[in-house]
Every structure is written in structure tokens, then in C-alpha cells.
Amino acid sequence: FWVASLLGVLSHSTFVIASIAFLMLHLASFFQGGSPYRRRLAGFLMHQVPALAFPAVWYLIFVRHMEVGGGPVQPVHAVLAETAAYLLGLPTHAPWSYLALVGVVMTIVIGTRRLRQDGGTEWVFFPVMLVLAPALVLLVARPKYLYFRYFILCFPFFYMLLACVISRATRPRPLFWLLTLAVLLSIAGHGTRLVPLLAKGRGHYAEA
């Protein structure tokens, strides 16, 4: 866990979002009880203190000295809508991007509610990973230049939650087919971006 957390932060500083989410998930299981209190406390501190200490040190010695060269300044809501459009394979311009944002929010709400009804602690992880931790990082960092790629870390976890929602929506049958069609359309939408990427690469680096 320590090594994974360290390598995650070294790969991209936004991994701190996942570190916060893992912290909250561990905290939820800590208060759920089970094993003796001292053992739970020792396990919690042993896992989480080093995992959170490294991003703090990394920020002090490296991240705070980084300089972003520049780029277009976009409002936060536009970036979030663009991110949602990339998540679902929809066009990144309005109104599609904002419809995608509504779909993402609905998925998070429905999926979290379903997981909470199961009685486990997993339901704590996803809203923190997908909403609360990114919002906290934005509030603290206050980046002048914000791009959708800063949220790419959240993508696989969103798809986990989306899979949970879809897998349980087998009744009624018309809803199952409707969701199947939605997934196929999303795959087709992603394909419109994937095919040019495979054909030309990202930025024609090979030619350069």
C-alpha cells in the first residue's frame, strides 16, 4: 500500500485524490468495528500516516515550485462538463457536455445509494473519490489553469460505479435493453476519439 501510494503520487500529483478517498474508506471501516480497537487504530495509522505524509513532503519539495506555462482559462463548470462528456463518450460542446454532467451526477447518486443499501463501507469511497476529494484539492490548490485531464484519475473509479449501477438494472427488461443501448452508444462515441488517436498518435510525436 505504501509503495502503490508513493508511485501513484510520483506518476501524477493528482493521485492525492485517491489517497484522500482511501483514507475515508479506511476510516469508515475503522468505525464499523470488528477487531479490537487498538489493532484497528494501529492498522489505520500504519497504513494512512505514511501514505499521506509522502504527498505532503512531495508538495513542499517539488509541486509548489512547479510553473504552469499557460493555456486557455476556462470556468470550472465548463471543465467539469467537458470531463463528463469525455467520460460518457458524448460531444464536448454544449448542450451535450452539460447533459453528460447530469448523467454523471445521477450515476454517482444512484450508485452510492445502491452500495449503501448493501450495508458495506464501499459507498463511502466513491462520492469522496469522484466529488469531495477533487473539490477539496481544487479548493486548496486553486489552479489558474484547469483541464479535464486533471480528473482522469477518477475515470476508472467512475466506470466501476457505473458498472455497479448497470449490472443491477436487469429489471424491468425494457430498462435493461435501454441501458445496453446507452453503453453501445457510449462505446461508439469513444471510438470517434480512439480511431484518430490510434491512426495519428497524440501530437504526431513519432514524426517529431
PDB file of C-alpha atoms in Angstrom:
ATOM      1  CA  PHE A   1       0.000   0.000   0.000  1.00  0.00           C
ATOM      2  CA  TRP A   2       2.868   2.359   0.821  1.00  0.00           C
ATOM      3  CA  VAL A   3       4.668   1.596  -2.427  1.00  0.00           C
ATOM      4  CA  ALA A   4       1.485   1.938  -4.502  1.00  0.00           C
ATOM      5  CA  SER A   5       0.676   5.269  -2.838  1.00  0.00           C
ATOM      6  CA  LEU A   6       4.212   6.571  -3.367  1.00  0.00           C
ATOM      7  CA  LEU A   7       4.336   5.517  -7.019  1.00  0.00           C
ATOM      8  CA  GLY A   8       0.884   6.976  -7.586  1.00  0.00           C
ATOM      9  CA  VAL A   9       1.934  10.408  -6.347  1.00  0.00           C
ATOM     10  CA  LEU A  10       5.180  10.242  -8.343  1.00  0.00           C
ATOM     11  CA  SER A  11       3.238   9.368 -11.501  1.00  0.00           C
ATOM     12  CA  HIS A  12       0.967  12.397 -11.096  1.00  0.00           C
ATOM     13  CA  SER A  13       0.304  14.692  -8.182  1.00  0.00           C
ATOM     14  CA  THR A  14      -3.467  14.333  -8.642  1.00  0.00           C
ATOM     15  CA  PHE A  15      -3.134  10.863  -7.097  1.00  0.00           C
ATOM     16  CA  VAL A  16      -3.599  12.660  -3.792  1.00  0.00           C
ATOM     17  CA  ILE A  17      -7.324  12.498  -4.677  1.00  0.00           C
ATOM     18  CA  ALA A  18      -7.163   8.710  -4.409  1.00  0.00           C
ATOM     19  CA  SER A  19      -5.127   8.945  -1.200  1.00  0.00           C
ATOM     20  CA  ILE A  20      -7.892  11.011   0.399  1.00  0.00           C
ATOM     21  CA  ALA A  21     -10.558   8.564  -0.799  1.00  0.00           C
ATOM     22  CA  PHE A  22      -8.647   5.548   0.544  1.00  0.00           C
ATOM     23  CA  LEU A  23      -8.262   7.380   3.846  1.00  0.00           C
ATOM     24  CA  MET A  24     -12.013   7.920   4.148  1.00  0.00           C
ATOM     25  CA  LEU A  25     -12.774   4.328   3.152  1.00  0.00           C
ATOM     26  CA  HIS A  26     -10.354   3.045   5.796  1.00  0.00           C
ATOM     27  CA  LEU A  27     -11.847   5.439   8.337  1.00  0.00           C
ATOM     28  CA  ALA A  28     -15.339   4.127   7.604  1.00  0.00           C
ATOM     29  CA  SER A  29     -14.254   0.530   8.173  1.00  0.00           C
ATOM     30  CA  PHE A  30     -12.390   1.637  11.314  1.00  0.00           C
ATOM     31  CA  PHE A  31     -15.588   2.928  12.906  1.00  0.00           C
ATOM     32  CA  GLN A  32     -17.539  -0.110  11.760  1.00  0.00           C
ATOM     33  CA  GLY A  33     -15.727  -2.131  14.396  1.00  0.00           C
ATOM     34  CA  GLY A  34     -14.924  -5.817  14.373  1.00  0.00           C
ATOM     35  CA  SER A  35     -11.391  -6.363  15.645  1.00  0.00           C
ATOM     36  CA  PRO A  36     -10.101  -4.844  18.930  1.00  0.00           C
ATOM     37  CA  TYR A  37      -9.828  -1.051  18.993  1.00  0.00           C
ATOM     38  CA  ARG A  38      -6.036  -0.940  19.426  1.00  0.00           C
ATOM     39  CA  ARG A  39      -5.474  -3.257  16.494  1.00  0.00           C
ATOM     40  CA  ARG A  40      -7.795  -1.192  14.290  1.00  0.00           C
ATOM     41  CA  LEU A  41      -6.088   2.039  15.341  1.00  0.00           C
ATOM     42  CA  ALA A  42      -2.605   0.622  14.760  1.00  0.00           C
ATOM     43  CA  GLY A  43      -3.595  -0.652  11.318  1.00  0.00           C
ATOM     44  CA  PHE A  44      -5.172   2.662  10.398  1.00  0.00           C
ATOM     45  CA  LEU A  45      -2.161   4.731  11.448  1.00  0.00           C
ATOM     46  CA  MET A  46       0.322   2.290   9.931  1.00  0.00           C
ATOM     47  CA  HIS A  47      -1.355   2.453   6.541  1.00  0.00           C
ATOM     48  CA  GLN A  48      -2.506   6.044   6.309  1.00  0.00           C
ATOM     49  CA  VAL A  49       0.134   8.205   8.008  1.00  0.00           C
ATOM     50  CA  PRO A  50       2.985   7.292   5.609  1.00  0.00           C
ATOM     51  CA  ALA A  51       0.613   7.308   2.624  1.00  0.00           C
ATOM     52  CA  LEU A  52      -0.448  10.896   3.412  1.00  0.00           C
ATOM     53  CA  ALA A  53       2.931  12.119   4.660  1.00  0.00           C
ATOM     54  CA  PHE A  54       4.636  11.491   1.331  1.00  0.00           C
ATOM     55  CA  PRO A  55       2.287  13.736  -0.734  1.00  0.00           C
ATOM     56  CA  ALA A  56       2.801  16.497   1.843  1.00  0.00           C
ATOM     57  CA  VAL A  57       6.598  16.212   1.571  1.00  0.00           C
ATOM     58  CA  TRP A  58       6.399  15.913  -2.213  1.00  0.00           C
ATOM     59  CA  TYR A  59       4.353  19.114  -2.343  1.00  0.00           C
ATOM     60  CA  LEU A  60       6.893  21.010  -0.252  1.00  0.00           C
ATOM     61  CA  ILE A  61       9.962  19.914  -2.177  1.00  0.00           C
ATOM     62  CA  PHE A  62       8.570  19.794  -5.723  1.00  0.00           C
ATOM     63  CA  VAL A  63       4.930  20.596  -6.532  1.00  0.00           C
ATOM     64  CA  ARG A  64       4.802  24.089  -5.050  1.00  0.00           C
ATOM     65  CA  HIS A  65       7.769  25.111  -7.221  1.00  0.00           C
ATOM     66  CA  MET A  66       6.145  23.970 -10.470  1.00  0.00           C
ATOM     67  CA  GLU A  67       5.250  26.637 -13.018  1.00  0.00           C
ATOM     68  CA  VAL A  68       2.432  26.074 -15.495  1.00  0.00           C
ATOM     69  CA  GLY A  69       3.394  27.617 -18.817  1.00  0.00           C
ATOM     70  CA  GLY A  70      -0.081  28.815 -19.728  1.00  0.00           C
ATOM     71  CA  GLY A  71      -3.150  27.966 -21.734  1.00  0.00           C
ATOM     72  CA  PRO A  72      -6.802  28.885 -22.065  1.00  0.00           C
ATOM     73  CA  VAL A  73      -8.545  29.877 -18.833  1.00  0.00           C
ATOM     74  CA  GLN A  74     -11.894  28.119 -18.605  1.00  0.00           C
ATOM     75  CA  PRO A  75     -14.587  28.339 -15.924  1.00  0.00           C
ATOM     76  CA  VAL A  76     -14.790  25.348 -13.605  1.00  0.00           C
ATOM     77  CA  HIS A  77     -18.302  24.352 -14.699  1.00  0.00           C
ATOM     78  CA  ALA A  78     -17.188  24.199 -18.344  1.00  0.00           C
ATOM     79  CA  VAL A  79     -14.230  21.952 -17.471  1.00  0.00           C
ATOM     80  CA  LEU A  80     -16.457  19.666 -15.385  1.00  0.00           C
ATOM     81  CA  ALA A  81     -18.972  19.412 -18.223  1.00  0.00           C
ATOM     82  CA  GLU A  82     -16.158  18.637 -20.683  1.00  0.00           C
ATOM     83  CA  THR A  83     -14.842  15.955 -18.323  1.00  0.00           C
ATOM     84  CA  ALA A  84     -18.296  14.369 -18.083  1.00  0.00           C
ATOM     85  CA  ALA A  85     -18.569  14.352 -21.879  1.00  0.00           C
ATOM     86  CA  TYR A  86     -15.234  12.541 -22.169  1.00  0.00           C
ATOM     87  CA  LEU A  87     -16.397  10.069 -19.515  1.00  0.00           C
ATOM     88  CA  LEU A  88     -19.563   9.113 -21.380  1.00  0.00           C
ATOM     89  CA  GLY A  89     -18.312   9.442 -24.952  1.00  0.00           C
ATOM     90  CA  LEU A  90     -20.500  12.427 -25.823  1.00  0.00           C
ATOM     91  CA  PRO A  91     -19.527  15.577 -27.762  1.00  0.00           C
ATOM     92  CA  THR A  92     -17.628  18.061 -25.600  1.00  0.00           C
ATOM     93  CA  HIS A  93     -19.658  21.111 -26.607  1.00  0.00           C
ATOM     94  CA  ALA A  94     -22.927  22.360 -25.096  1.00  0.00           C
ATOM     95  CA  PRO A  95     -25.604  21.150 -24.619  1.00  0.00           C
ATOM     96  CA  TRP A  96     -24.194  17.616 -24.822  1.00  0.00           C
ATOM     97  CA  SER A  97     -21.460  18.242 -22.276  1.00  0.00           C
ATOM     98  CA  TYR A  98     -23.955  19.503 -19.699  1.00  0.00           C
ATOM     99  CA  LEU A  99     -26.301  16.581 -20.370  1.00  0.00           C
ATOM    100  CA  ALA A 100     -23.303  14.323 -19.742  1.00  0.00           C
ATOM    101  CA  LEU A 101     -22.655  16.149 -16.464  1.00  0.00           C
ATOM    102  CA  VAL A 102     -26.236  15.440 -15.366  1.00  0.00           C
ATOM    103  CA  GLY A 103     -25.752  11.770 -16.283  1.00  0.00           C
ATOM    104  CA  VAL A 104     -22.537  11.535 -14.287  1.00  0.00           C
ATOM    105  CA  VAL A 105     -24.118  13.121 -11.215  1.00  0.00           C
ATOM    106  CA  MET A 106     -27.120  10.768 -11.444  1.00  0.00           C
ATOM    107  CA  THR A 107     -24.794   7.761 -11.723  1.00  0.00           C
ATOM    108  CA  ILE A 108     -22.871   8.816  -8.613  1.00  0.00           C
ATOM    109  CA  VAL A 109     -26.055   9.387  -6.617  1.00  0.00           C
ATOM    110  CA  ILE A 110     -27.785   6.157  -7.686  1.00  0.00           C
ATOM    111  CA  GLY A 111     -24.646   4.036  -7.363  1.00  0.00           C
ATOM    112  CA  THR A 112     -23.787   5.391  -3.932  1.00  0.00           C
ATOM    113  CA  ARG A 113     -27.329   4.778  -2.742  1.00  0.00           C
ATOM    114  CA  ARG A 114     -27.283   1.185  -4.015  1.00  0.00           C
ATOM    115  CA  LEU A 115     -23.950   0.450  -2.319  1.00  0.00           C
ATOM    116  CA  ARG A 116     -25.140   1.998   0.941  1.00  0.00           C
ATOM    117  CA  GLN A 117     -28.201  -0.250   0.903  1.00  0.00           C
ATOM    118  CA  ASP A 118     -25.826  -3.230   0.765  1.00  0.00           C
ATOM    119  CA  GLY A 119     -24.552  -2.293   4.224  1.00  0.00           C
ATOM    120  CA  GLY A 120     -20.831  -2.245   3.389  1.00  0.00           C
ATOM    121  CA  THR A 121     -18.382   0.654   3.540  1.00  0.00           C
ATOM    122  CA  GLU A 122     -17.673   0.883  -0.212  1.00  0.00           C
ATOM    123  CA  TRP A 123     -20.393   3.507  -0.604  1.00  0.00           C
ATOM    124  CA  VAL A 124     -18.166   5.990   1.255  1.00  0.00           C
ATOM    125  CA  PHE A 125     -15.317   5.649  -1.234  1.00  0.00           C
ATOM    126  CA  PHE A 126     -16.995   6.638  -4.492  1.00  0.00           C
ATOM    127  CA  PRO A 127     -18.551  10.024  -3.605  1.00  0.00           C
ATOM    128  CA  VAL A 128     -15.272  11.013  -1.940  1.00  0.00           C
ATOM    129  CA  MET A 129     -13.205   9.836  -4.913  1.00  0.00           C
ATOM    130  CA  LEU A 130     -15.443  11.384  -7.547  1.00  0.00           C
ATOM    131  CA  VAL A 131     -16.721  14.544  -5.843  1.00  0.00           C
ATOM    132  CA  LEU A 132     -15.429  15.514  -2.407  1.00  0.00           C
ATOM    133  CA  ALA A 133     -11.679  14.852  -2.809  1.00  0.00           C
ATOM    134  CA  PRO A 134     -11.400  16.612  -6.218  1.00  0.00           C
ATOM    135  CA  ALA A 135     -13.353  19.567  -4.816  1.00  0.00           C
ATOM    136  CA  LEU A 136     -11.052  19.718  -1.788  1.00  0.00           C
ATOM    137  CA  VAL A 137      -7.924  19.607  -3.963  1.00  0.00           C
ATOM    138  CA  LEU A 138      -9.293  22.385  -6.194  1.00  0.00           C
ATOM    139  CA  LEU A 139     -10.184  24.460  -3.150  1.00  0.00           C
ATOM    140  CA  VAL A 140      -6.693  24.122  -1.691  1.00  0.00           C
ATOM    141  CA  ALA A 141      -4.654  24.327  -4.902  1.00  0.00           C
ATOM    142  CA  ARG A 142      -6.792  26.955  -6.691  1.00  0.00           C
ATOM    143  CA  PRO A 143      -5.161  26.278 -10.077  1.00  0.00           C
ATOM    144  CA  LYS A 144      -5.281  29.133 -12.562  1.00  0.00           C
ATOM    145  CA  TYR A 145      -5.332  26.709 -15.484  1.00  0.00           C
ATOM    146  CA  LEU A 146      -7.755  23.806 -15.149  1.00  0.00           C
ATOM    147  CA  TYR A 147      -8.079  20.993 -17.675  1.00  0.00           C
ATOM    148  CA  PHE A 148     -10.149  17.823 -17.856  1.00  0.00           C
ATOM    149  CA  ARG A 149      -7.010  15.667 -17.727  1.00  0.00           C
ATOM    150  CA  TYR A 150      -6.560  16.657 -14.078  1.00  0.00           C
ATOM    151  CA  PHE A 151      -9.573  14.431 -13.359  1.00  0.00           C
ATOM    152  CA  ILE A 152      -8.519  11.429 -15.456  1.00  0.00           C
ATOM    153  CA  LEU A 153      -7.530   9.610 -12.260  1.00  0.00           C
ATOM    154  CA  CYS A 154     -11.238   9.487 -11.368  1.00  0.00           C
ATOM    155  CA  PHE A 155     -12.272   7.833 -14.634  1.00  0.00           C
ATOM    156  CA  PRO A 156     -11.715   4.137 -13.771  1.00  0.00           C
ATOM    157  CA  PHE A 157     -13.478   4.542 -10.439  1.00  0.00           C
ATOM    158  CA  PHE A 158     -16.465   6.156 -12.149  1.00  0.00           C
ATOM    159  CA  TYR A 159     -16.647   3.206 -14.539  1.00  0.00           C
ATOM    160  CA  MET A 160     -16.596   0.811 -11.569  1.00  0.00           C
ATOM    161  CA  LEU A 161     -19.595   2.611 -10.105  1.00  0.00           C
ATOM    162  CA  LEU A 162     -21.327   2.783 -13.485  1.00  0.00           C
ATOM    163  CA  ALA A 163     -20.835  -0.965 -13.915  1.00  0.00           C
ATOM    164  CA  CYS A 164     -22.408  -1.493 -10.498  1.00  0.00           C
ATOM    165  CA  VAL A 165     -25.440   0.576 -11.468  1.00  0.00           C
ATOM    166  CA  ILE A 166     -25.911  -1.120 -14.840  1.00  0.00           C
ATOM    167  CA  SER A 167     -25.380  -4.659 -13.551  1.00  0.00           C
ATOM    168  CA  ARG A 168     -28.222  -4.247 -11.064  1.00  0.00           C
ATOM    169  CA  ALA A 169     -30.635  -2.701 -13.545  1.00  0.00           C
ATOM    170  CA  THR A 170     -31.802  -6.005 -15.036  1.00  0.00           C
ATOM    171  CA  ARG A 171     -35.426  -5.414 -14.103  1.00  0.00           C
ATOM    172  CA  PRO A 172     -37.614  -4.332 -15.773  1.00  0.00           C
ATOM    173  CA  ARG A 173     -36.412  -5.816 -19.032  1.00  0.00           C
ATOM    174  CA  PRO A 174     -37.028  -2.674 -21.166  1.00  0.00           C
ATOM    175  CA  LEU A 175     -34.659  -0.782 -18.853  1.00  0.00           C
ATOM    176  CA  PHE A 176     -32.006  -3.442 -19.387  1.00  0.00           C
ATOM    177  CA  TRP A 177     -32.169  -3.022 -23.158  1.00  0.00           C
ATOM    178  CA  LEU A 178     -32.202   0.752 -22.821  1.00  0.00           C
ATOM    179  CA  LEU A 179     -29.033   0.679 -20.730  1.00  0.00           C
ATOM    180  CA  THR A 180     -27.432  -1.774 -23.153  1.00  0.00           C
ATOM    181  CA  LEU A 181     -28.135   0.654 -25.992  1.00  0.00           C
ATOM    182  CA  ALA A 182     -26.704   3.517 -23.925  1.00  0.00           C
ATOM    183  CA  VAL A 183     -23.489   1.552 -23.335  1.00  0.00           C
ATOM    184  CA  LEU A 184     -23.156   0.757 -27.055  1.00  0.00           C
ATOM    185  CA  LEU A 185     -23.669   4.417 -27.956  1.00  0.00           C
ATOM    186  CA  SER A 186     -21.056   5.418 -25.387  1.00  0.00           C
ATOM    187  CA  ILE A 187     -18.570   2.928 -26.869  1.00  0.00           C
ATOM    188  CA  ALA A 188     -19.280   4.318 -30.333  1.00  0.00           C
ATOM    189  CA  GLY A 189     -18.715   7.848 -29.038  1.00  0.00           C
ATOM    190  CA  HIS A 190     -15.386   6.868 -27.526  1.00  0.00           C
ATOM    191  CA  GLY A 191     -14.480   5.210 -30.820  1.00  0.00           C
ATOM    192  CA  THR A 192     -14.728   8.530 -32.659  1.00  0.00           C
ATOM    193  CA  ARG A 193     -11.824   9.742 -30.496  1.00  0.00           C
ATOM    194  CA  LEU A 194      -9.932   6.465 -30.284  1.00  0.00           C
ATOM    195  CA  VAL A 195      -9.628   5.793 -34.032  1.00  0.00           C
ATOM    196  CA  PRO A 196      -7.866   9.115 -34.847  1.00  0.00           C
ATOM    197  CA  LEU A 197      -5.647   8.654 -31.789  1.00  0.00           C
ATOM    198  CA  LEU A 198      -4.526   5.214 -32.957  1.00  0.00           C
ATOM    199  CA  ALA A 199      -4.071   6.423 -36.520  1.00  0.00           C
ATOM    200  CA  LYS A 200      -2.208   9.686 -35.894  1.00  0.00           C
ATOM    201  CA  GLY A 201      -0.933   9.459 -32.343  1.00  0.00           C
ATOM    202  CA  ARG A 202      -1.090  12.275 -29.827  1.00  0.00           C
ATOM    203  CA  GLY A 203       0.572  15.357 -31.262  1.00  0.00           C
ATOM    204  CA  HIS A 204       2.381  13.483 -34.074  1.00  0.00           C
ATOM    205  CA  TYR A 205       5.227  12.641 -31.709  1.00  0.00           C
ATOM    206  CA  ALA A 206       6.598   9.917 -33.988  1.00  0.00           C
ATOM    207  CA  GLU A 207       7.117  12.398 -36.829  1.00  0.00           C
ATOM    208  CA  ALA A 208       8.688  14.911 -34.452  1.00  0.00           C
TER     209      ALA A 208
END
